[in-house]
Short mmCIF file of C-alpha atoms in Angstrom, two decimals:
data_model
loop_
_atom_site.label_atom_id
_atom_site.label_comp_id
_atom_site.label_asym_id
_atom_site.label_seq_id
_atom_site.Cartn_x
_atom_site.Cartn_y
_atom_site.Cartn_z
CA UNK A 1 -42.48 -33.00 21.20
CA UNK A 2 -46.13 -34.48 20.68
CA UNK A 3 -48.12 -34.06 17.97
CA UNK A 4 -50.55 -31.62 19.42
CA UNK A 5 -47.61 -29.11 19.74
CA UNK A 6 -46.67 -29.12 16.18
CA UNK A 7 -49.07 -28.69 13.34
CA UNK A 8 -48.78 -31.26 10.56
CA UNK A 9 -47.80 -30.87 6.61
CA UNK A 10 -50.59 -32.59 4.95
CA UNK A 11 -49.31 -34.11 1.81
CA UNK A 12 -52.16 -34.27 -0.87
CA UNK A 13 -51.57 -37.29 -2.80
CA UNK A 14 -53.17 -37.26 -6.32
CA UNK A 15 -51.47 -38.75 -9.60
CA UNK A 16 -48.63 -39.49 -7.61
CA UNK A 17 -49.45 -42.98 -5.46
CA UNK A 18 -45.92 -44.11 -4.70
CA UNK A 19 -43.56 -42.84 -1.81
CA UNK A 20 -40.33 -43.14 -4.23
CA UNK A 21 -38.94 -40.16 -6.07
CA UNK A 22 -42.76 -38.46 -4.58
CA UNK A 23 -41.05 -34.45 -4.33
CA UNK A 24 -44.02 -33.35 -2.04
CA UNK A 25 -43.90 -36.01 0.26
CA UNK A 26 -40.35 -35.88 0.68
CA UNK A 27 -40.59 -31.99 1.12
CA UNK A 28 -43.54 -32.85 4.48
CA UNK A 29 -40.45 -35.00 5.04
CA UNK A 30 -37.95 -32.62 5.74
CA UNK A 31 -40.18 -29.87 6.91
CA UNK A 32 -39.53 -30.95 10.31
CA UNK A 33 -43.63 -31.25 11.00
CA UNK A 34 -45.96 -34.58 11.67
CA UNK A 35 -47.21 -35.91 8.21
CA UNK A 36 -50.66 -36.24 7.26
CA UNK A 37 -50.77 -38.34 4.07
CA UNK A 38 -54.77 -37.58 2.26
CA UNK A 39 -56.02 -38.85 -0.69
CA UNK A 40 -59.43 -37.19 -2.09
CA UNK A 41 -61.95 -38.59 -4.15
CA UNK A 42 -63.18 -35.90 -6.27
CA UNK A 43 -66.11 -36.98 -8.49
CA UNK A 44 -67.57 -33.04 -8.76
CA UNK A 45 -64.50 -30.70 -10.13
CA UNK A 46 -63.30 -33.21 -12.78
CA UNK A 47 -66.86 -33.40 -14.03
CA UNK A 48 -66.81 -35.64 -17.06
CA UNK A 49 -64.04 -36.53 -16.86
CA UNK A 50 -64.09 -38.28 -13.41
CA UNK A 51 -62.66 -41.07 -13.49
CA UNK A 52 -64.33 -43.84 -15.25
CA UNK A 53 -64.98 -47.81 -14.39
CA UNK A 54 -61.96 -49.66 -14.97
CA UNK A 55 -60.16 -46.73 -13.81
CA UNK A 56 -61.95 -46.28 -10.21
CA UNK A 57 -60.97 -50.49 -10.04
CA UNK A 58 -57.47 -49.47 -10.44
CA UNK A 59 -57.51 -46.92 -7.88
CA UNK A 60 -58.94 -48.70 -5.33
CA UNK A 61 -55.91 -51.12 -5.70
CA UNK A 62 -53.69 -48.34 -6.02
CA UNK A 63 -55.03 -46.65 -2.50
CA UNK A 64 -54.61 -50.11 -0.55
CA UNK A 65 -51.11 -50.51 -1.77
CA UNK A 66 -50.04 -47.25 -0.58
CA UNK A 67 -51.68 -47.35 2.80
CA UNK A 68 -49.99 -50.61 2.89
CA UNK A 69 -46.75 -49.08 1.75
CA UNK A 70 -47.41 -46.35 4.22
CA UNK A 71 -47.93 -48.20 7.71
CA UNK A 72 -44.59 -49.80 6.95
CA UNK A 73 -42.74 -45.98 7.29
CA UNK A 74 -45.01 -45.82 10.38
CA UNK A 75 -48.01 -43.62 8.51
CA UNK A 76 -51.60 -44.33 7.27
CA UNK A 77 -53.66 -42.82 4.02
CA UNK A 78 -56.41 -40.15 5.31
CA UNK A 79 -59.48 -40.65 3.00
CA UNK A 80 -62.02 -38.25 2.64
CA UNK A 81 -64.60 -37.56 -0.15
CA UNK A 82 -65.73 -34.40 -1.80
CA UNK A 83 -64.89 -31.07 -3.50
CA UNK A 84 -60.80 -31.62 -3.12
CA UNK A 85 -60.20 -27.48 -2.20
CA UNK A 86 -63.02 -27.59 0.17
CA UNK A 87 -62.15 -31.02 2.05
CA UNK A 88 -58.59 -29.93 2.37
CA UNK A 89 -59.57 -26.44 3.36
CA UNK A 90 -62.20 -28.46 6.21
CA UNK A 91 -58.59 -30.69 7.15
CA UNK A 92 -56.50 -27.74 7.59
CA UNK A 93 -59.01 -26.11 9.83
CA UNK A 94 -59.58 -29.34 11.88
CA UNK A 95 -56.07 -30.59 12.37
CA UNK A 96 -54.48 -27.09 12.42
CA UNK A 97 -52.14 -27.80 9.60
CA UNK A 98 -49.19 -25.23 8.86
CA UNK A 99 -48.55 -26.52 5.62
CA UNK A 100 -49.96 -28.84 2.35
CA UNK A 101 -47.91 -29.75 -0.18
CA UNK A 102 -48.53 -31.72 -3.58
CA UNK A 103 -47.40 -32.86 -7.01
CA UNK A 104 -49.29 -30.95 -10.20
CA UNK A 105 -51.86 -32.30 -12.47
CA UNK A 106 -52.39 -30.63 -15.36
CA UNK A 107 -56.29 -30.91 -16.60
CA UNK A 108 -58.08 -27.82 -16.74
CA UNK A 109 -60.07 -28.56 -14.15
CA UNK A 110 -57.37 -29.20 -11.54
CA UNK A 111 -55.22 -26.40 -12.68
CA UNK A 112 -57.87 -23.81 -11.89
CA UNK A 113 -59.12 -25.61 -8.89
CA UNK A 114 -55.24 -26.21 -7.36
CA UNK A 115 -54.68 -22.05 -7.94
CA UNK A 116 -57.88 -21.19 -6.12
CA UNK A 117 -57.05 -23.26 -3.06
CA UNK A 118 -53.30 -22.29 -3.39
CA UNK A 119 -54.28 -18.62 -3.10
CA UNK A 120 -56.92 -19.70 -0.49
CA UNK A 121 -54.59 -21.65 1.57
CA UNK A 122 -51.60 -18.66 1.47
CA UNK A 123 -54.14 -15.85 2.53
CA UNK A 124 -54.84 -17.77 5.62
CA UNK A 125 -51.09 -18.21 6.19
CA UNK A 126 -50.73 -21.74 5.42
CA UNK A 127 -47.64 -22.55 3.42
CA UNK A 128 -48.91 -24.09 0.33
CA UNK A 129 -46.51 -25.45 -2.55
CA UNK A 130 -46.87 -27.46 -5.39
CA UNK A 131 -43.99 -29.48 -7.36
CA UNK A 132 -43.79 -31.38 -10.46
CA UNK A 133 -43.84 -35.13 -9.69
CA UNK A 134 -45.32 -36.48 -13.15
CA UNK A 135 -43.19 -34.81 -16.16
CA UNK A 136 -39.68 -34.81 -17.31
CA UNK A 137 -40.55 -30.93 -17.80
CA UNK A 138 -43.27 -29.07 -17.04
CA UNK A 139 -45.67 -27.91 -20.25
CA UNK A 140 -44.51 -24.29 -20.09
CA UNK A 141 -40.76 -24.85 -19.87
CA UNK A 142 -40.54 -26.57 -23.34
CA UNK A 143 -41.06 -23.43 -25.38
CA UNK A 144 -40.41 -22.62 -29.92
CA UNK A 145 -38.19 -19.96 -30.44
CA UNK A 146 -40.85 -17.34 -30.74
CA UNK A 147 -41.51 -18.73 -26.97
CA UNK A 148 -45.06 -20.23 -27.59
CA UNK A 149 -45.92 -24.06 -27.34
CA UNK A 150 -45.23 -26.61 -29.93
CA UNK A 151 -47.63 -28.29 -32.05
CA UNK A 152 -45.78 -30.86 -33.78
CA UNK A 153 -44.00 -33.68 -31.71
CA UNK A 154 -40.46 -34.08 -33.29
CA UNK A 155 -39.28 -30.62 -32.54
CA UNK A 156 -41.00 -30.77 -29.22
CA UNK A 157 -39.22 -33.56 -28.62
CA UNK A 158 -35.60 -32.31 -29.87
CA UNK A 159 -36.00 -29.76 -27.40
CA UNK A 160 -36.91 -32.11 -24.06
CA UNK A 161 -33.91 -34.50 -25.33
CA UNK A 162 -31.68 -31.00 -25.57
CA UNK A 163 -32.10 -30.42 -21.83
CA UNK A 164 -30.04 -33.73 -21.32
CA UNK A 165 -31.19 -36.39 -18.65
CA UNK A 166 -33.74 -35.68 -15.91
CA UNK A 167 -32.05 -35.73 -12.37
CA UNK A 168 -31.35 -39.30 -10.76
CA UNK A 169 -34.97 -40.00 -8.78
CA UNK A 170 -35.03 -39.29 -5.46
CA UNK A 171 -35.36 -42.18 -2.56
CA UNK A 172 -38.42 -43.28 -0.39
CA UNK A 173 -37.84 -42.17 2.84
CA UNK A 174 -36.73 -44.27 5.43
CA UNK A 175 -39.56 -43.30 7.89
CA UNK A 176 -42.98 -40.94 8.86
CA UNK A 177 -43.22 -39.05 11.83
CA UNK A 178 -47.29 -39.73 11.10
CA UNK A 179 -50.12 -37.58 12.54
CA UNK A 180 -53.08 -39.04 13.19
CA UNK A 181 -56.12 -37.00 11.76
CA UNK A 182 -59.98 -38.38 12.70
CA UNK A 183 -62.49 -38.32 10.61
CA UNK A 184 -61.13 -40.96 7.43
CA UNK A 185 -63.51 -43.00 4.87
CA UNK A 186 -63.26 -46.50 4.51
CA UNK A 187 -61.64 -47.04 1.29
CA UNK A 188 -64.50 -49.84 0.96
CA UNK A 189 -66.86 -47.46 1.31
CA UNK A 190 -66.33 -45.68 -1.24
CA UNK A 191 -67.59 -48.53 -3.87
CA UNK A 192 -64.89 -48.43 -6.35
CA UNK A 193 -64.74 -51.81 -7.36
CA UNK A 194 -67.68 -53.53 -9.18
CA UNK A 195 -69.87 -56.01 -7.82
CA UNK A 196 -73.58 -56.32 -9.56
CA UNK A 197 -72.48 -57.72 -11.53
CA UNK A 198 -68.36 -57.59 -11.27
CA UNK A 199 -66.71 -57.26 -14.10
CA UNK A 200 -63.17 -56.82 -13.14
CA UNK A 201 -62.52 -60.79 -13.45
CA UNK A 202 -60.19 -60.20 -16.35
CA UNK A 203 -58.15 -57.13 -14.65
CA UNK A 204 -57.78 -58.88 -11.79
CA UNK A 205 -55.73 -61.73 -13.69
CA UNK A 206 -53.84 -59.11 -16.00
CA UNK A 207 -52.76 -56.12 -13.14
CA UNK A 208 -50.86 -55.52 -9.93
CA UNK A 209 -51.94 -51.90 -9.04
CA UNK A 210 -49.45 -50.51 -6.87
CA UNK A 211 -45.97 -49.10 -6.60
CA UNK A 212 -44.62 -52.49 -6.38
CA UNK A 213 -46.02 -53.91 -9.40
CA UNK A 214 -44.77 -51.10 -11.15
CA UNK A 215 -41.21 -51.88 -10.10
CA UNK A 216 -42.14 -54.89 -11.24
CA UNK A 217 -43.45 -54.42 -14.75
CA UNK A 218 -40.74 -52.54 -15.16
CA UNK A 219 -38.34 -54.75 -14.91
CA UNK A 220 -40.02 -57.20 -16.60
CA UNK A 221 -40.35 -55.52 -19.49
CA UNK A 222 -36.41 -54.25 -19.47
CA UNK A 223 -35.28 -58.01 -19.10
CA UNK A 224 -37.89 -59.48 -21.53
CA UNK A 225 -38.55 -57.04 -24.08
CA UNK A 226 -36.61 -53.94 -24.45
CA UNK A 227 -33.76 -55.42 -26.58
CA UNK A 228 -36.45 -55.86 -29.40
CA UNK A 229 -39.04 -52.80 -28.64
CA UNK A 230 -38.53 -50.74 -31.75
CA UNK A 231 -39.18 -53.69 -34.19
CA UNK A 232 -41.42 -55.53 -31.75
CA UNK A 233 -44.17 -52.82 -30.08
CA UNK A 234 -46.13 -53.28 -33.51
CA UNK A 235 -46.64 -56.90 -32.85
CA UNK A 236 -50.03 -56.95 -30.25
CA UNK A 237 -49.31 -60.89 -30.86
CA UNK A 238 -46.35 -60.62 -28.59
CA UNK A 239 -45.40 -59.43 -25.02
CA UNK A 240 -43.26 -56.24 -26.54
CA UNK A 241 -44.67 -53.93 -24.34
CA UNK A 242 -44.02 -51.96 -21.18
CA UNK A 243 -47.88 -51.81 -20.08
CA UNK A 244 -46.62 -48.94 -17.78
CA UNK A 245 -49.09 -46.68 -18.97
CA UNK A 246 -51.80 -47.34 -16.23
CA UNK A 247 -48.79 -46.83 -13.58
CA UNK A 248 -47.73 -44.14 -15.20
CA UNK A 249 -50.59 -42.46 -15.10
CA UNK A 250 -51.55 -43.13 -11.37
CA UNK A 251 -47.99 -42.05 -10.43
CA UNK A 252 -47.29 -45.53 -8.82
CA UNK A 253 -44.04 -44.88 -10.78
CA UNK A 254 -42.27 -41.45 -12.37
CA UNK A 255 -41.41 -41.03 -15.53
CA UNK A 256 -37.94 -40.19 -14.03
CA UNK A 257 -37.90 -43.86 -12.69
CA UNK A 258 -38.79 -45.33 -16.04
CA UNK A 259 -35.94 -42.97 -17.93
CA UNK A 260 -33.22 -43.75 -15.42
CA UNK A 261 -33.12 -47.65 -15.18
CA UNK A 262 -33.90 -48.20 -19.56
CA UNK A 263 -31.31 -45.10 -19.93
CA UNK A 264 -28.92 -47.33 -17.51
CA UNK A 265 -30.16 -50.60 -19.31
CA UNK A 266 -29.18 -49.82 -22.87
CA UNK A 267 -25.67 -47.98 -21.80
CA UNK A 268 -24.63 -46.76 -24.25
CA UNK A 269 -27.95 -46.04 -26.15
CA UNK A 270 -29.53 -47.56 -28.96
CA UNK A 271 -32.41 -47.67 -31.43
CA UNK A 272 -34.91 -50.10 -28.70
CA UNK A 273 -33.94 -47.37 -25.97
CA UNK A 274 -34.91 -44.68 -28.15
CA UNK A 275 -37.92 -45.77 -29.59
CA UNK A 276 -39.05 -46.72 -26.02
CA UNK A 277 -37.86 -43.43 -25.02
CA UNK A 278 -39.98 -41.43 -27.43
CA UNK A 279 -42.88 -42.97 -26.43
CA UNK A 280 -42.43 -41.04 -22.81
CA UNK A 281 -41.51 -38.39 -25.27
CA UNK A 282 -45.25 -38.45 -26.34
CA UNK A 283 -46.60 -38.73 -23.53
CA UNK A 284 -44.83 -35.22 -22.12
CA UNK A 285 -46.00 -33.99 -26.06
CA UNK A 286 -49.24 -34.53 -24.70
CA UNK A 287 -49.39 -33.16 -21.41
CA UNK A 288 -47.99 -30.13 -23.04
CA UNK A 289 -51.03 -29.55 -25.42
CA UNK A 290 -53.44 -30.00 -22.71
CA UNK A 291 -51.70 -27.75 -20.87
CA UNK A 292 -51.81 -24.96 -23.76
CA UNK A 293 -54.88 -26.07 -25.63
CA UNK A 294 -57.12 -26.64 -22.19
CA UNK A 295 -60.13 -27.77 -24.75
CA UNK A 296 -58.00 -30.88 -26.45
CA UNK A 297 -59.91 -33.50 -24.77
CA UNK A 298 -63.57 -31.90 -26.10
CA UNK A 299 -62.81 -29.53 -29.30
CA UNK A 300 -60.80 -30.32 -32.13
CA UNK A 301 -57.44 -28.56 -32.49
CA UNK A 302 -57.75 -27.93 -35.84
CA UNK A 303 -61.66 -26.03 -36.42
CA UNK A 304 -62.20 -27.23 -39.74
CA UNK A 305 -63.44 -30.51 -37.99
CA UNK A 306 -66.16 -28.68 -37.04
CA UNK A 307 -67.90 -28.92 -39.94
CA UNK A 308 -67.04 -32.88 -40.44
CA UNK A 309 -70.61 -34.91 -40.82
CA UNK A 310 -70.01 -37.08 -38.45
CA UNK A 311 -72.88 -40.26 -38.37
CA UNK A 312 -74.82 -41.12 -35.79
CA UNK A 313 -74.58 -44.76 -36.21
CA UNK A 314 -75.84 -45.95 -32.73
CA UNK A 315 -75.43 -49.56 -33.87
CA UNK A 316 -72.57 -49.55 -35.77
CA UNK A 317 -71.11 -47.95 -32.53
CA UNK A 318 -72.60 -50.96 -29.89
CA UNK A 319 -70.78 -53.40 -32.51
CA UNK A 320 -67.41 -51.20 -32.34
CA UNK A 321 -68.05 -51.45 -28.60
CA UNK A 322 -68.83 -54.92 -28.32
CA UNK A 323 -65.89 -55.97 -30.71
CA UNK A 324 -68.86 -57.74 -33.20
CA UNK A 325 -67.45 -55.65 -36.40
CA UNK A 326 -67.21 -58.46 -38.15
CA UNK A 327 -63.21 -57.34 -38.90
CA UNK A 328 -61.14 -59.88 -36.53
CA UNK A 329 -58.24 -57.54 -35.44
CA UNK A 330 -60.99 -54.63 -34.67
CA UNK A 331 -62.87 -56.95 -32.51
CA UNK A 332 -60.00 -58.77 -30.90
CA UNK A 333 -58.79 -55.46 -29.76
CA UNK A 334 -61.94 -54.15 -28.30
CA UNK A 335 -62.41 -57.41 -26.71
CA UNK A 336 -59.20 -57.42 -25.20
CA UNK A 337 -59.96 -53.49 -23.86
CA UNK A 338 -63.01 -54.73 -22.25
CA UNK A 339 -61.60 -57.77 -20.33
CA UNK A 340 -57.82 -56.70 -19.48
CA UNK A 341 -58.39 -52.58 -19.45
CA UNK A 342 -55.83 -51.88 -21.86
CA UNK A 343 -55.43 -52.54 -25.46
CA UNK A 344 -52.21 -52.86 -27.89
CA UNK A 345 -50.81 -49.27 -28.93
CA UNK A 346 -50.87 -50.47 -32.65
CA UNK A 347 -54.75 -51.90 -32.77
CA UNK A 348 -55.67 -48.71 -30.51
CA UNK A 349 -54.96 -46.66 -33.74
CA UNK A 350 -56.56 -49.48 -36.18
CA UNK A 351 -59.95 -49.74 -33.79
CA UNK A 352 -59.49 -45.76 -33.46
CA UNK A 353 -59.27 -45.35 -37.32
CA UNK A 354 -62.30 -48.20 -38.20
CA UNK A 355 -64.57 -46.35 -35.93
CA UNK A 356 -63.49 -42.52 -37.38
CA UNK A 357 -63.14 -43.17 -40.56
CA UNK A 358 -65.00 -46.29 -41.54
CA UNK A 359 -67.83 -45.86 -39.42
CA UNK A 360 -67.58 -41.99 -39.54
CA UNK A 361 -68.48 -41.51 -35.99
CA UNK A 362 -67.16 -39.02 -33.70
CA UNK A 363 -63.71 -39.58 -31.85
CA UNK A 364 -65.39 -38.43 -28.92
CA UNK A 365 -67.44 -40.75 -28.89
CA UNK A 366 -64.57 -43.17 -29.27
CA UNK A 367 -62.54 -40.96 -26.32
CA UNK A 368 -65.25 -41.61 -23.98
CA UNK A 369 -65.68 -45.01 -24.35
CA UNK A 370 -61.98 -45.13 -23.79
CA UNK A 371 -62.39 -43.53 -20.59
CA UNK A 372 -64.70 -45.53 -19.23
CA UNK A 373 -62.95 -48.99 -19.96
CA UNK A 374 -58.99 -48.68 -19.93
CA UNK A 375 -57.47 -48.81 -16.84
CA UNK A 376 -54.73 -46.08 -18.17
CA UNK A 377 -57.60 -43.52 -18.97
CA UNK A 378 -55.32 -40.34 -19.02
CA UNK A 379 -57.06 -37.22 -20.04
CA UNK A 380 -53.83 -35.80 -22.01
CA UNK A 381 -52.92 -38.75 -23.58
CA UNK A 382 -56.16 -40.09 -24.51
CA UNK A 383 -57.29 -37.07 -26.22
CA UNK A 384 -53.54 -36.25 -27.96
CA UNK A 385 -54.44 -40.16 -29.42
CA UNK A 386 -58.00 -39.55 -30.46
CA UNK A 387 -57.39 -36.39 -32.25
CA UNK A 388 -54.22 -37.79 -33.96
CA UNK A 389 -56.25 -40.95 -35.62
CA UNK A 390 -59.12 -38.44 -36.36
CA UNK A 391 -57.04 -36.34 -38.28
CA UNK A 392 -57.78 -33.22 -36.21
CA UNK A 393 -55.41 -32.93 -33.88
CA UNK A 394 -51.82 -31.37 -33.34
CA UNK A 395 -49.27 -33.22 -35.67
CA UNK A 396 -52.07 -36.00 -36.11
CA UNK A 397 -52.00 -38.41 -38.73
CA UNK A 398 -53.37 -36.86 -41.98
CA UNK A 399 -57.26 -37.63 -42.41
CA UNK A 400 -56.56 -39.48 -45.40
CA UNK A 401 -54.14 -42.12 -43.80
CA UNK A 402 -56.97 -44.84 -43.16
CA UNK A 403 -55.72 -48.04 -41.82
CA UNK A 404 -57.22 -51.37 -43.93
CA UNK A 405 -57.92 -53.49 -40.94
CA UNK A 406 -57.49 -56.82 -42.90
CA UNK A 407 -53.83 -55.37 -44.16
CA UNK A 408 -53.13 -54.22 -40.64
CA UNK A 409 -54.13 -57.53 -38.92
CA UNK A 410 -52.03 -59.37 -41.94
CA UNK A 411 -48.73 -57.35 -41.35
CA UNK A 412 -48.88 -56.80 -37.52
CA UNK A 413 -50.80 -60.40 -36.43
CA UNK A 414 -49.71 -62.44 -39.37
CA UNK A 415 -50.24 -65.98 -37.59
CA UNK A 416 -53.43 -64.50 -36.26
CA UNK A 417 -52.24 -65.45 -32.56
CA UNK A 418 -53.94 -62.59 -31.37
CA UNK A 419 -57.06 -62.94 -33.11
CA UNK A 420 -57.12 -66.04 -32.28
CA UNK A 421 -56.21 -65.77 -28.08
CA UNK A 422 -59.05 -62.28 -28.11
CA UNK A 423 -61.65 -63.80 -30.82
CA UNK A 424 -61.57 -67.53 -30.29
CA UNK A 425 -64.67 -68.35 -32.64
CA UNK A 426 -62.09 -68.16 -35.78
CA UNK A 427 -59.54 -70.41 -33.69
CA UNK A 428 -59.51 -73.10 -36.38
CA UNK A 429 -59.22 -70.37 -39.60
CA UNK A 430 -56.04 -70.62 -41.26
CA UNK A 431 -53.31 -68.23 -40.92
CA UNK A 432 -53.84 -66.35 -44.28
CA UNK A 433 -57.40 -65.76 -43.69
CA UNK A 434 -57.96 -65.48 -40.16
CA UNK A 435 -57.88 -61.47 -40.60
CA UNK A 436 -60.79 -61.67 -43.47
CA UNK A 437 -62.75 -64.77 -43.06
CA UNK A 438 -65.16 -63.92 -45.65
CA UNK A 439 -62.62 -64.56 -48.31
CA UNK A 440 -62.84 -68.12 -47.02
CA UNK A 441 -64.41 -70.66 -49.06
CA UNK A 442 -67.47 -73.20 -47.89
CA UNK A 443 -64.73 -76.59 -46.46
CA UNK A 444 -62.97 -73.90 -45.38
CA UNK A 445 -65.01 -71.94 -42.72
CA UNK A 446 -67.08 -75.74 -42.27
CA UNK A 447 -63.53 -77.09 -41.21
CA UNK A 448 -63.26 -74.06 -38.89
CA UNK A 449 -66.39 -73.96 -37.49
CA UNK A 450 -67.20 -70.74 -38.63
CA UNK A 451 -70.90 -69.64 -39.87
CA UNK A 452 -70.97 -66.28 -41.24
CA UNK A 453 -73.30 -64.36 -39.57
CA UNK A 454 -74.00 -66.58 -36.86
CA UNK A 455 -71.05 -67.38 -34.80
CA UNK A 456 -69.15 -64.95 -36.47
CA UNK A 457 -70.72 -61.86 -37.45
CA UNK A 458 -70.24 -60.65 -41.07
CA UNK A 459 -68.52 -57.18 -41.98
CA UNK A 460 -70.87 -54.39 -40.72
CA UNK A 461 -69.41 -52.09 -43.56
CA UNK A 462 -67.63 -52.67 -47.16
CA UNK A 463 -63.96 -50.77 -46.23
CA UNK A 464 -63.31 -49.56 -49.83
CA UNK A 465 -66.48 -48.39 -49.74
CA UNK A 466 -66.48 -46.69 -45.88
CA UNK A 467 -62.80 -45.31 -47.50
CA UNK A 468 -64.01 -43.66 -50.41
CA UNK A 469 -66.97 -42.14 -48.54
CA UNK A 470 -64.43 -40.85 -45.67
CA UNK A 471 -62.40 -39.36 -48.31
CA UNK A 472 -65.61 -37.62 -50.17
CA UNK A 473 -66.77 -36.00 -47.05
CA UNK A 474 -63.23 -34.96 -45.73
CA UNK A 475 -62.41 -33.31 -49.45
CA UNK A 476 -65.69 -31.60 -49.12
CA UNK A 477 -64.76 -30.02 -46.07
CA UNK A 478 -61.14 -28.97 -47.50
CA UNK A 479 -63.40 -27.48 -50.63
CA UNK A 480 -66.12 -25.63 -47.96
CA UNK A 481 -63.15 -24.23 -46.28
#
C-alpha cells in the first residue's frame, strides 16, 4: 500500500532528539501508518525564553545527528519554522495526517500551547496524544499527603525513590516506513550556529551533540568517574562529572537510560550511585515546581524577595560576566561557561552566590545570562538553581549561607589546577595563594608574573564587607516583613 493511501503519524520531536526509549515515536511506530518525523523551531511561543546562543549551537548539532540517525531506519527530519501549533496544524492539512504524537515539555508556555493544539487537533478528528519521554514521573503524580506539590526536595525525593525503579527503556526501532512531506527548511538556513564572529571554537572541542555522544558520555563517565562521584563532584579540578546535563536536556538521552545502566553499574547500590542518583532526583524536583509554580523562572517563590534592594551594578555585572572579578575561582568559572558552555555544579553556586550576595544583583539577571551561554540552558533547572543560591526559592539555601570564594576555591581547587587551566595569568602563583593573590607579597606576584590591577585585575568588592551588607539588607527585609 503506497503512501498516498494511508495518511501518516507525524511525530513532533521536541526535547526528545534520540530514537531510543523515544515513547511517541515508537507509538507512530506501531500505529501501522507512514512516519513523518518534524522538528519546529519556535522562537515566538517560548518568548524569552527561546532558546539562547550556545543553546541554538547545540541544537543545530543535535538536529544533524538525528536526521543522520534517521536516514539509517530509512526516514528523514521535516524542518519547518514558526508558531509550533500553527505549522503542525498547516502539516496536518497538507499531508493529510491521521495522527501526531509527542513527548511533553513542561514550561508554561508549551503546556498551554500543546493543550490548545491538542484540543485543536481532536476537534478536527485527528488522533492527537502526548506521552512522557523526559521524567522518571510526571510533576503531578508525585503528590504530599494532603495531595498538593512538594516544596522541599528530600521528601519529594523519598516519594519518587518509593515508586521503585522506572521501567527498563524501550529500544530504537529497527526501521521507518518514512513519508515523504514537501515543503522542509534547510537546517543551515536556519542560522543556528555563529559565524560574525564564531564563537563556538571552544564547544566545538568540549561537545558531541547527539544521541551518540550521549551514549558516549555516559559511559565514560560510569567507567571513569562514578566509583568516586559523591566525594569527587565538588572537585571542578577533576573530571568527576557526568556533563549529561546538556543531553539531558535536549532528550538525546532519557533519564530512564541514565538510571538503568548506573543502577546496573553499582549492583548492589552504594553511596557514588546514590549521590549521582539524587542529582536526577533534582532535576525531576525541579521540573515539578515549574510545573506547579508556572512563574519560578521570573518571580520569586518566596514574596518577601520582593522587597530585596537589589543593585544595579551594571559594571560590577560586565566583570561577573567577563570573569574579571578579581576572585580567581569566580572568574575561572565564568570563563570556563563562556568557552565550553557549561560550568562545574560546585562554582555554579559560588559564581551564583558572589553575584547575589556580594554584588547584590538580581538572580535574574544571573538566570539570563545563564541562558544565553550554557549549552544545558533548561528552564526548570536553571531557575530551581538560581532561586536556591538567592535564597528565595523552594527548599533554597538560606540567604545567609554566603559562600567565601577564596575558602571555596581553597577547599574545592586546593592546587589551584583549575584556576590555573581557566585563568592562566596566575599560572606561576603558588598553591596557597593562587585563590587570593592579593595576600601575595611583592617577589611573590614579581616571580609569578602577576601585576595587580593590570594583568590581573584586583578584587572589585571587599567580601566581609559585600557579607555584612548582604546580611543588613536581608535582616531588614525579615524586620519589614
Amino acid at each position: 500500500m503506497s503512501d498516498a493511501s494511508r495518511s501518516p503519524a507525524i511525530v513532533w520531536f521536541r526535547q526528545d532528539l534520540r530514537l531510543a526509549d523515544n515513547p511517541a515515536l515508537l507509538a507512530a511506530c506501531e500505529s501501522g501508518r507512514p512516519v513523518l518525523p518534524v522538528y519546529v523551531l519556535d522562537d515566538e511561543t517560548p518568548g524569552d525564553w527561546r532558546p539562547g546562543g550556545a543553546s541554538r549551537w547545540w541544537l543545530h548539532h543535535s538536529l544533524a545527528d538525528l536526521d543522520r540517525a534517521l536516514q539509517n531506519k530509512g526516514a528523514r527530519l521535516h524542518l519547518r519554522k514558526g508558531p509550533a501549533d500553527r505549522v503542525i496544524r498547516e502539516l496536518v492539512e497538507q499531508t493529510g495526517a491521521g495522527a501526531v504524537y509527542w513527548n511533553r515539555c513542561y514550561e508554561p508556555f508549551a503546556t498551554e500551547r500543546d493543550a490548545r493544539l491538542k484540543a485543536a487537533l481532536k476537534e478536527a478528528g485527528v488522533e492527537a496524544r502526548s506521552f512522557n519521554g523526559s521524567l522518571l514521573a510526571e510533576p503531578w503524580e508525585i503528590a504530599t499527603k494532603d495531595g498538593g506539590p512538594y516544596r522541599v526536595f528530600t521528601p519529594f525525593w523519598k516519594a519518587l525513590q518509593a515508586r521503585g525503579a522506572p521501567p527498563a527503556p524501550a529500544p530504537e526501532p529497527g526501521s521507518i516506513e518514512h513519508y515523504a512531506a514537501h515543503g522542509s527548511d534547510e537546517l543551515d538556513a536556519w542560522g543556528l550556529l555563529p559565524t560574525r564572529p564564531d564563537w563556538a571554537g571552544g564547544l566545538r572541542k568540549t561537545w558531541t551533540p547527539g544521541e551518540a555522544g550521549a551514549q558516549t558520555r555516559l559511559e565514560a563517565f560510569i567507567e571513569s568517574a562514578l566509583d568516586d562521584y559523591s566525594e569527587g563532584r565538588n572537585r571542578p579540578d577533576r573530571e568527576s562529572t557526568s556533563r549529561l546535563s546538556p543531553h539531558l536536556h535536549c532528550g538525546e538521552i532519557s533519564p530512564r537510560q541514565v538510571w538503568t545502566a548506573v543502577d546496573a553499574a553499582a549492583a548492589p547500590p552504594d553511596a557514588n550511585a546514590a549521590a549521582f542518583l539524587s542529582e536526577i532526583g533534582w532535576r525531576e524536583f525541579s521540573h515539578h515546581l515549574l510545573h506547579h509554580f508556572p512563574r519560578f523562572p521570573d518571580a520569586n517563590f518566596q514574596s518577601k524577595f520582593d522587597a530585596f534592594p537589589w543593585r544595579d551594578g551594571d559594571e560590577a555585572f560586565r566583570a561577573w560576566t567577563r570573569g574579571e572579578t578579581g576572585f580567581p575561582i569566580v572568574d575561572a568559572g565564568m570563563r570556563q561557561l563562556w568557552e565550553t558552555g557549561w560550568m562545574h555544579n560546585r562554582v555554579r553556586m559560588i559564581v551564583a552566590s558572589f553575584l547575589v550576595k556580594d554584588l547584590m544583583i538580581d538572580w535574574r539577571k544571573g538566570e539570563a545570562w545563564f541562558w544565553d551561554t550554557l549549552v544545558d540552558a533548561d528552564l526548570a533547572n536553571n531557575a530551581a538553581g538560581w532561586q536556591w543560591t538567592a535564597g528565595s526559592g523552594a527548599d533554597a539555601a538560606p540567604f545567609f549561607r554566603i559562600f567565601n570564594p577564596i575558602t571555596q576555591g581553597r577547599k574545592f581547587d586546593p592546587d589551584g589546577a583549575y584556576v590555573r587551566r581557566w585563568v592562566p595569568e596566575l599560572g606561576e602563583m603558588p598553591a596557597d595563594l593562587i585563590h587570593a593573590p592579593w595576600e601575595a607579597d611583592s617577589v611573590t606576584l614579581a616571580g609569578a608574573g602577576v601585576r595587580p590591577g593590570e594583568t590581573y585585575p584586583d578584587p572589585i568588592v571587599d567580601h566581609g564587607e559585600a557579607r555584612k551588607r548582604a546580611l543588613a539588607a536581608f535582616n531588614a527585609l525579615k524586620d519589614a516583613a
